[in-house]
Amino acid sequence: MTKVFITGASGFIAQHIIKLLLARNYEIIGTVRTKAKGELLRSCLSPTDKFTYEIVSDIAEPGAFDHALKKNPGITYVFHAASPCFFETTDPEHDILIPAIRGTENILSAIVKYQPEVQRVVLTSSDAAIYSNEDEINSKLSFNESNWNNTKYEDALNDGITAYYCAKALAEKYAWEFMLKNIPSFGLVAINPVYVFGPQAYGVPENLNASNELFTKLLNLGPDEKFDNEMGGFIDVRDIASAHVFAIDSKEAVGRRLLVSNGQYSAQMILDIINKHFPQLNLPKGNEGTGEYDTMNLARVNNSATRKLLNRRFNSLENIVVDTVSQLLDSRKNSKAHL
């Protein structure tokens, strides 16, 4: 039986990856920060006997993954999805930069030491590793899979957003440098998603992931309230999970960065879709129909190489919004136990 190891198993993207892997009847070992998270996740899965968890409370601790990998021999694939994904912090270095970079260091070194049978490592990186938060909003610039965010460590210490972007770049750079220096037996693939939206795999948590928090903000608006018209690239979490699984199947993916995006969104575009399909919510209209013009202020993104390799039709923004909002509204009605 194929055995898979996934870090940050209770995370938004990781749960969707696990769902796909369970459908393949793979045996999955996931890391979580607490026993409570592990038990709750396990209770949501089917079949439950294909999933076990190991507690890794701090991915930045030296040797953080050593015990978990040493304890579970015969792993074929590793997904490293554990990394801080938030912006609000008073200590960006401790909360974001150090865990992201050291977590990547720890998982790769542990694989080399304890898992000689691993064939593929898939790193959940980000478009933040491709451009800085400042370059992303510069309409004069254009980016593709070959570009790098070159923000310096010392320049990322003052705010959470810059720290997040820099941390993703430095963590991924470390991974590729590790491959060149150590020449391990496994291949590496980096998945670089933009903002990841979509429904939850196994129930709605009390606090949504950073991207989906936008939906909470919009759904809580009064009919005449103003809103921050934030914008960026978008992709469905189900497309991202499929890209991760594709990365363990495809020899052509080895050594590549997959910039997974289906275009650009603005909060106005999302609000237009919500108002179209859920008029009973009586949300503000804003400047209807202008959202696509707003995104002209963003840098251009060309991920044609990734699209050609994946050969997959990505889910539209409209479908993402409808599925996500429907789930959130159902959750509010049912108030069941959530992850």
GROMACS .gro file of C-alpha atoms in nm:
model
  339
    1MET     CA    1   0.000   0.000   0.000
    2THR     CA    2   0.126   0.347  -0.090
    3LYS     CA    3   0.214   0.546   0.221
    4VAL     CA    4   0.201   0.928   0.220
    5PHE     CA    5   0.320   1.181   0.478
    6ILE     CA    6   0.161   1.527   0.491
    7THR     CA    7   0.255   1.811   0.723
    8GLY     CA    8  -0.006   2.056   0.849
    9ALA     CA    9  -0.278   1.798   0.791
   10SER     CA   10  -0.559   2.000   0.948
   11GLY     CA   11  -0.500   2.296   0.715
   12PHE     CA   12  -0.741   2.412   0.446
   13ILE     CA   13  -0.543   2.289   0.145
   14ALA     CA   14  -0.410   1.980   0.321
   15GLN     CA   15  -0.758   1.850   0.400
   16HIS     CA   16  -0.851   1.860   0.032
   17ILE     CA   17  -0.529   1.677  -0.056
   18ILE     CA   18  -0.610   1.412   0.205
   19LYS     CA   19  -0.959   1.373   0.058
   20LEU     CA   20  -0.811   1.293  -0.284
   21LEU     CA   21  -0.550   1.057  -0.138
   22LEU     CA   22  -0.810   0.863   0.060
   23ALA     CA   23  -1.004   0.811  -0.263
   24ARG     CA   24  -0.691   0.634  -0.390
   25ASN     CA   25  -0.685   0.413  -0.081
   26TYR     CA   26  -0.346   0.550   0.024
   27GLU     CA   27  -0.227   0.520   0.382
   28ILE     CA   28  -0.178   0.872   0.518
   29ILE     CA   29   0.025   0.998   0.812
   30GLY     CA   30  -0.043   1.363   0.888
   31THR     CA   31   0.115   1.604   1.132
   32VAL     CA   32  -0.097   1.830   1.352
   33ARG     CA   33  -0.010   2.072   1.629
   34THR     CA   34  -0.232   1.915   1.896
   35LYS     CA   35  -0.404   1.587   1.978
   36ALA     CA   36  -0.740   1.764   1.969
   37LYS     CA   37  -0.682   1.873   1.607
   38GLY     CA   38  -0.573   1.522   1.513
   39GLU     CA   39  -0.874   1.353   1.671
   40LEU     CA   40  -1.119   1.599   1.522
   41LEU     CA   41  -0.974   1.562   1.174
   42ARG     CA   42  -0.967   1.183   1.201
   43SER     CA   43  -1.333   1.178   1.308
   44CYS     CA   44  -1.427   1.355   0.983
   45LEU     CA   45  -1.244   1.120   0.749
   46SER     CA   46  -1.369   0.809   0.577
   47PRO     CA   47  -1.224   0.553   0.597
   48THR     CA   48  -1.065   0.649   0.928
   49ASP     CA   49  -0.832   0.348   0.937
   50LYS     CA   50  -0.628   0.493   0.647
   51PHE     CA   51  -0.529   0.802   0.845
   52THR     CA   52  -0.307   0.839   1.149
   53TYR     CA   53  -0.151   1.150   1.290
   54GLU     CA   54   0.167   1.258   1.462
   55ILE     CA   55   0.187   1.565   1.684
   56VAL     CA   56   0.443   1.825   1.577
   57SER     CA   57   0.369   2.125   1.795
   58ASP     CA   58   0.639   2.350   1.650
   59ILE     CA   59   0.774   2.292   1.299
   60ALA     CA   60   1.061   2.535   1.370
   61GLU     CA   61   1.209   2.325   1.650
   62PRO     CA   62   1.532   2.146   1.551
   63GLY     CA   63   1.448   1.795   1.433
   64ALA     CA   64   1.076   1.873   1.444
   65PHE     CA   65   0.980   1.593   1.204
   66ASP     CA   66   1.250   1.342   1.297
   67HIS     CA   67   1.044   1.132   1.537
   68ALA     CA   68   0.738   1.120   1.310
   69LEU     CA   69   0.936   1.011   1.005
   70LYS     CA   70   1.157   0.767   1.192
   71LYS     CA   71   0.846   0.605   1.344
   72ASN     CA   72   0.672   0.552   1.007
   73PRO     CA   73   0.903   0.375   0.760
   74GLY     CA   74   0.822   0.307   0.396
   75ILE     CA   75   0.682   0.645   0.294
   76THR     CA   76   0.665   0.704  -0.082
   77TYR     CA   77   0.543   1.064  -0.107
   78VAL     CA   78   0.574   1.367   0.119
   79PHE     CA   79   0.359   1.680   0.103
   80HIS     CA   80   0.493   1.973   0.303
   81ALA     CA   81   0.190   2.194   0.354
   82ALA     CA   82   0.263   2.321   0.706
   83SER     CA   83   0.360   2.687   0.709
   84PRO     CA   84   0.223   3.004   0.872
   85CYS     CA   85  -0.050   3.163   0.662
   86PHE     CA   86  -0.160   3.483   0.833
   87PHE     CA   87  -0.058   3.848   0.837
   88GLU     CA   88  -0.160   3.983   1.176
   89THR     CA   89   0.134   3.964   1.416
   90THR     CA   90   0.349   4.185   1.635
   91ASP     CA   91   0.651   3.957   1.582
   92PRO     CA   92   0.679   3.870   1.210
   93GLU     CA   93   1.018   3.706   1.248
   94HIS     CA   94   0.916   3.462   1.521
   95ASP     CA   95   0.563   3.395   1.398
   96ILE     CA   96   0.611   3.381   1.020
   97LEU     CA   97   0.968   3.392   0.889
   98ILE     CA   98   1.138   3.144   1.119
   99PRO     CA   99   0.866   2.871   1.110
  100ALA     CA  100   0.834   2.884   0.731
  101ILE     CA  101   1.206   2.858   0.662
  102ARG     CA  102   1.305   2.619   0.941
  103GLY     CA  103   1.000   2.402   0.882
  104THR     CA  104   1.119   2.344   0.527
  105GLU     CA  105   1.472   2.276   0.646
  106ASN     CA  106   1.346   2.029   0.905
  107ILE     CA  107   1.123   1.823   0.676
  108LEU     CA  108   1.386   1.787   0.401
  109SER     CA  109   1.666   1.690   0.638
  110ALA     CA  110   1.441   1.439   0.817
  111ILE     CA  111   1.345   1.274   0.487
  112VAL     CA  112   1.710   1.229   0.393
  113LYS     CA  113   1.790   1.083   0.735
  114TYR     CA  114   1.495   0.849   0.786
  115GLN     CA  115   1.302   0.791   0.461
  116PRO     CA  116   1.523   0.651   0.184
  117GLU     CA  117   1.221   0.522  -0.010
  118VAL     CA  118   1.063   0.864  -0.069
  119GLN     CA  119   1.024   0.928  -0.441
  120ARG     CA  120   0.865   1.272  -0.449
  121VAL     CA  121   0.836   1.576  -0.223
  122VAL     CA  122   0.568   1.834  -0.301
  123LEU     CA  123   0.618   2.173  -0.138
  124THR     CA  124   0.319   2.401  -0.091
  125SER     CA  125   0.480   2.733  -0.177
  126SER     CA  126   0.297   3.044  -0.299
  127ASP     CA  127   0.283   3.310  -0.565
  128ALA     CA  128   0.438   3.519  -0.287
  129ALA     CA  129   0.763   3.339  -0.372
  130ILE     CA  130   0.737   3.478  -0.727
  131TYR     CA  131   0.674   3.847  -0.657
  132SER     CA  132   0.677   4.079  -0.357
  133ASN     CA  133   0.363   4.231  -0.212
  134GLU     CA  134   0.468   4.563  -0.366
  135ASP     CA  135   0.543   4.419  -0.711
  136GLU     CA  136   0.207   4.237  -0.714
  137ILE     CA  137   0.024   4.570  -0.731
  138ASN     CA  138   0.247   4.724  -0.999
  139SER     CA  139   0.058   4.710  -1.329
  140LYS     CA  140   0.378   4.776  -1.524
  141LEU     CA  141   0.525   4.440  -1.422
  142SER     CA  142   0.469   4.087  -1.553
  143PHE     CA  143   0.555   3.754  -1.391
  144ASN     CA  144   0.569   3.383  -1.472
  145GLU     CA  145   0.700   3.061  -1.317
  146SER     CA  146   1.064   3.168  -1.356
  147ASN     CA  147   1.045   3.481  -1.143
  148TRP     CA  148   1.144   3.521  -0.778
  149ASN     CA  149   1.049   3.751  -0.494
  150ASN     CA  150   1.389   3.883  -0.384
  151THR     CA  151   1.280   4.068  -0.070
  152LYS     CA  152   1.562   4.060   0.183
  153TYR     CA  153   1.513   3.902   0.525
  154GLU     CA  154   1.589   4.223   0.713
  155ASP     CA  155   1.334   4.414   0.506
  156ALA     CA  156   1.059   4.171   0.610
  157LEU     CA  157   1.084   4.219   0.984
  158ASN     CA  158   0.850   4.514   1.021
  159ASP     CA  159   0.510   4.388   0.905
  160GLY     CA  160   0.327   4.060   0.865
  161ILE     CA  161   0.241   4.093   0.496
  162THR     CA  162   0.597   4.153   0.381
  163ALA     CA  163   0.716   3.882   0.620
  164TYR     CA  164   0.473   3.628   0.472
  165TYR     CA  165   0.578   3.704   0.114
  166CYS     CA  166   0.947   3.692   0.203
  167ALA     CA  167   0.909   3.375   0.411
  168LYS     CA  168   0.749   3.184   0.124
  169ALA     CA  169   1.029   3.292  -0.110
  170LEU     CA  170   1.311   3.206   0.129
  171ALA     CA  171   1.158   2.871   0.225
  172GLU     CA  172   1.120   2.767  -0.137
  173LYS     CA  173   1.465   2.893  -0.229
  174TYR     CA  174   1.606   2.683   0.054
  175ALA     CA  175   1.429   2.375  -0.084
  176TRP     CA  176   1.578   2.414  -0.433
  177GLU     CA  177   1.923   2.487  -0.289
  178PHE     CA  178   1.891   2.176  -0.072
  179MET     CA  179   1.824   1.969  -0.383
  180LEU     CA  180   2.133   2.103  -0.560
  181LYS     CA  181   2.358   2.062  -0.259
  182ASN     CA  182   2.246   1.717  -0.142
  183ILE     CA  183   2.121   1.554  -0.465
  184PRO     CA  184   1.872   1.333  -0.278
  185SER     CA  185   1.700   1.033  -0.434
  186PHE     CA  186   1.362   1.206  -0.445
  187GLY     CA  187   1.232   1.468  -0.685
  188LEU     CA  188   1.092   1.805  -0.575
  189VAL     CA  189   0.788   1.992  -0.707
  190ALA     CA  190   0.677   2.335  -0.581
  191ILE     CA  191   0.312   2.439  -0.600
  192ASN     CA  192   0.275   2.818  -0.612
  193PRO     CA  193  -0.091   2.911  -0.570
  194VAL     CA  194  -0.240   3.258  -0.562
  195TYR     CA  195  -0.525   3.334  -0.317
  196VAL     CA  196  -0.696   3.003  -0.251
  197PHE     CA  197  -1.074   3.016  -0.220
  198GLY     CA  198  -1.340   2.747  -0.204
  199PRO     CA  199  -1.546   2.528   0.027
  200GLN     CA  200  -1.398   2.335   0.317
  201ALA     CA  201  -1.335   1.962   0.271
  202TYR     CA  202  -1.466   1.849   0.610
  203GLY     CA  203  -1.678   2.114   0.777
  204VAL     CA  204  -1.648   2.487   0.836
  205PRO     CA  205  -1.400   2.594   1.107
  206GLU     CA  206  -1.464   2.874   1.350
  207ASN     CA  207  -1.188   3.075   1.184
  208LEU     CA  208  -1.150   3.042   0.808
  209ASN     CA  209  -0.817   3.038   0.626
  210ALA     CA  210  -0.670   3.378   0.539
  211SER     CA  211  -0.809   3.386   0.183
  212ASN     CA  212  -1.162   3.274   0.266
  213GLU     CA  213  -1.190   3.533   0.543
  214LEU     CA  214  -1.284   3.771   0.262
  215PHE     CA  215  -1.617   3.587   0.232
  216THR     CA  216  -1.686   3.632   0.601
  217LYS     CA  217  -1.617   4.004   0.573
  218LEU     CA  218  -1.848   4.045   0.275
  219LEU     CA  219  -2.130   3.832   0.418
  220ASN     CA  220  -2.129   4.036   0.737
  221LEU     CA  221  -2.175   4.369   0.557
  222GLY     CA  222  -2.487   4.578   0.596
  223PRO     CA  223  -2.667   4.687   0.277
  224ASP     CA  224  -2.516   5.037   0.282
  225GLU     CA  225  -2.172   4.959   0.422
  226LYS     CA  226  -1.853   5.033   0.234
  227PHE     CA  227  -1.592   4.763   0.188
  228ASP     CA  228  -1.224   4.731   0.112
  229ASN     CA  229  -1.202   4.634  -0.255
  230GLU     CA  230  -0.908   4.398  -0.211
  231MET     CA  231  -0.783   4.208  -0.514
  232GLY     CA  232  -0.533   3.952  -0.636
  233GLY     CA  233  -0.506   3.622  -0.817
  234PHE     CA  234  -0.754   3.344  -0.741
  235ILE     CA  235  -0.777   2.965  -0.761
  236ASP     CA  236  -1.012   2.698  -0.628
  237VAL     CA  237  -0.876   2.489  -0.341
  238ARG     CA  238  -0.996   2.178  -0.523
  239ASP     CA  239  -0.779   2.269  -0.822
  240ILE     CA  240  -0.484   2.324  -0.588
  241ALA     CA  241  -0.535   1.984  -0.425
  242SER     CA  242  -0.549   1.820  -0.768
  243ALA     CA  243  -0.226   1.997  -0.866
  244HIS     CA  244  -0.056   1.851  -0.558
  245VAL     CA  245  -0.167   1.500  -0.649
  246PHE     CA  246  -0.068   1.558  -1.012
  247ALA     CA  247   0.280   1.643  -0.883
  248ILE     CA  248   0.330   1.291  -0.748
  249ASP     CA  249   0.201   1.130  -1.067
  250SER     CA  250   0.386   1.332  -1.329
  251LYS     CA  251   0.753   1.284  -1.410
  252GLU     CA  252   0.737   1.606  -1.611
  253ALA     CA  253   0.649   1.801  -1.295
  254VAL     CA  254   0.976   1.712  -1.120
  255GLY     CA  255   1.205   2.009  -1.075
  256ARG     CA  256   0.934   2.258  -1.167
  257ARG     CA  257   0.733   2.534  -1.005
  258LEU     CA  258   0.361   2.523  -1.081
  259LEU     CA  259   0.207   2.871  -1.067
  260VAL     CA  260  -0.158   2.777  -1.022
  261SER     CA  261  -0.396   3.065  -1.094
  262ASN     CA  262  -0.718   3.110  -1.288
  263GLY     CA  263  -0.701   3.486  -1.324
  264GLN     CA  264  -0.754   3.781  -1.095
  265TYR     CA  265  -1.040   3.885  -0.871
  266SER     CA  266  -1.155   4.187  -0.677
  267ALA     CA  267  -1.390   4.199  -0.381
  268GLN     CA  268  -1.633   4.385  -0.609
  269MET     CA  269  -1.637   4.091  -0.851
  270ILE     CA  270  -1.710   3.849  -0.566
  271LEU     CA  271  -1.981   4.076  -0.429
  272ASP     CA  272  -2.144   4.096  -0.773
  273ILE     CA  273  -2.161   3.715  -0.786
  274ILE     CA  274  -2.304   3.689  -0.434
  275ASN     CA  275  -2.570   3.950  -0.511
  276LYS     CA  276  -2.662   3.766  -0.831
  277HIS     CA  277  -2.708   3.426  -0.667
  278PHE     CA  278  -2.806   3.525  -0.312
  279PRO     CA  279  -3.009   3.849  -0.344
  280GLN     CA  280  -3.191   3.770  -0.020
  281LEU     CA  281  -2.873   3.854   0.173
  282ASN     CA  282  -2.923   4.222   0.089
  283LEU     CA  283  -2.553   4.302   0.069
  284PRO     CA  284  -2.413   4.632  -0.061
  285LYS     CA  285  -2.392   4.673  -0.438
  286GLY     CA  286  -2.075   4.881  -0.454
  287ASN     CA  287  -1.983   4.974  -0.811
  288GLU     CA  288  -2.143   4.682  -0.992
  289GLY     CA  289  -1.964   4.547  -1.296
  290THR     CA  290  -1.642   4.739  -1.244
  291GLY     CA  291  -1.439   4.464  -1.074
  292GLU     CA  292  -1.247   4.350  -1.380
  293TYR     CA  293  -1.133   4.707  -1.442
  294ASP     CA  294  -1.001   4.721  -1.085
  295THR     CA  295  -0.768   4.428  -1.149
  296MET     CA  296  -0.597   4.622  -1.426
  297ASN     CA  297  -0.400   4.783  -1.143
  298LEU     CA  298  -0.233   4.449  -1.068
  299ALA     CA  299   0.079   4.304  -1.225
  300ARG     CA  300   0.019   4.067  -1.514
  301VAL     CA  301   0.064   3.695  -1.448
  302ASN     CA  302   0.142   3.442  -1.723
  303ASN     CA  303   0.113   3.081  -1.606
  304SER     CA  304   0.068   2.926  -1.950
  305ALA     CA  305   0.349   2.674  -1.884
  306THR     CA  306   0.168   2.546  -1.575
  307ARG     CA  307  -0.167   2.531  -1.752
  308LYS     CA  308  -0.016   2.332  -2.037
  309LEU     CA  309   0.143   2.084  -1.799
  310LEU     CA  310  -0.164   2.035  -1.580
  311ASN     CA  311  -0.401   2.022  -1.880
  312ARG     CA  312  -0.692   2.097  -1.646
  313ARG     CA  313  -0.984   2.337  -1.671
  314PHE     CA  314  -0.978   2.540  -1.351
  315ASN     CA  315  -1.297   2.621  -1.165
  316SER     CA  316  -1.443   2.965  -1.242
  317LEU     CA  317  -1.469   3.243  -0.987
  318GLU     CA  318  -1.848   3.225  -1.009
  319ASN     CA  319  -1.856   2.854  -0.922
  320ILE     CA  320  -1.606   2.907  -0.640
  321VAL     CA  321  -1.813   3.187  -0.488
  322VAL     CA  322  -2.144   3.003  -0.515
  323ASP     CA  323  -2.004   2.682  -0.362
  324THR     CA  324  -1.826   2.864  -0.081
  325VAL     CA  325  -2.114   3.093   0.013
  326SER     CA  326  -2.362   2.804   0.000
  327GLN     CA  327  -2.150   2.606   0.244
  328LEU     CA  328  -2.107   2.903   0.479
  329LEU     CA  329  -2.479   2.972   0.482
  330ASP     CA  330  -2.560   2.606   0.547
  331SER     CA  331  -2.309   2.605   0.830
  332ARG     CA  332  -2.473   2.902   0.993
  333LYS     CA  333  -2.805   2.720   0.984
  334ASN     CA  334  -2.683   2.386   1.110
  335SER     CA  335  -2.423   2.491   1.370
  336LYS     CA  336  -2.266   2.144   1.382
  337ALA     CA  337  -1.923   2.060   1.525
  338HIS     CA  338  -1.658   2.205   1.299
  339LEU     CA  339  -1.287   2.170   1.248
   0.00000   0.00000   0.00000
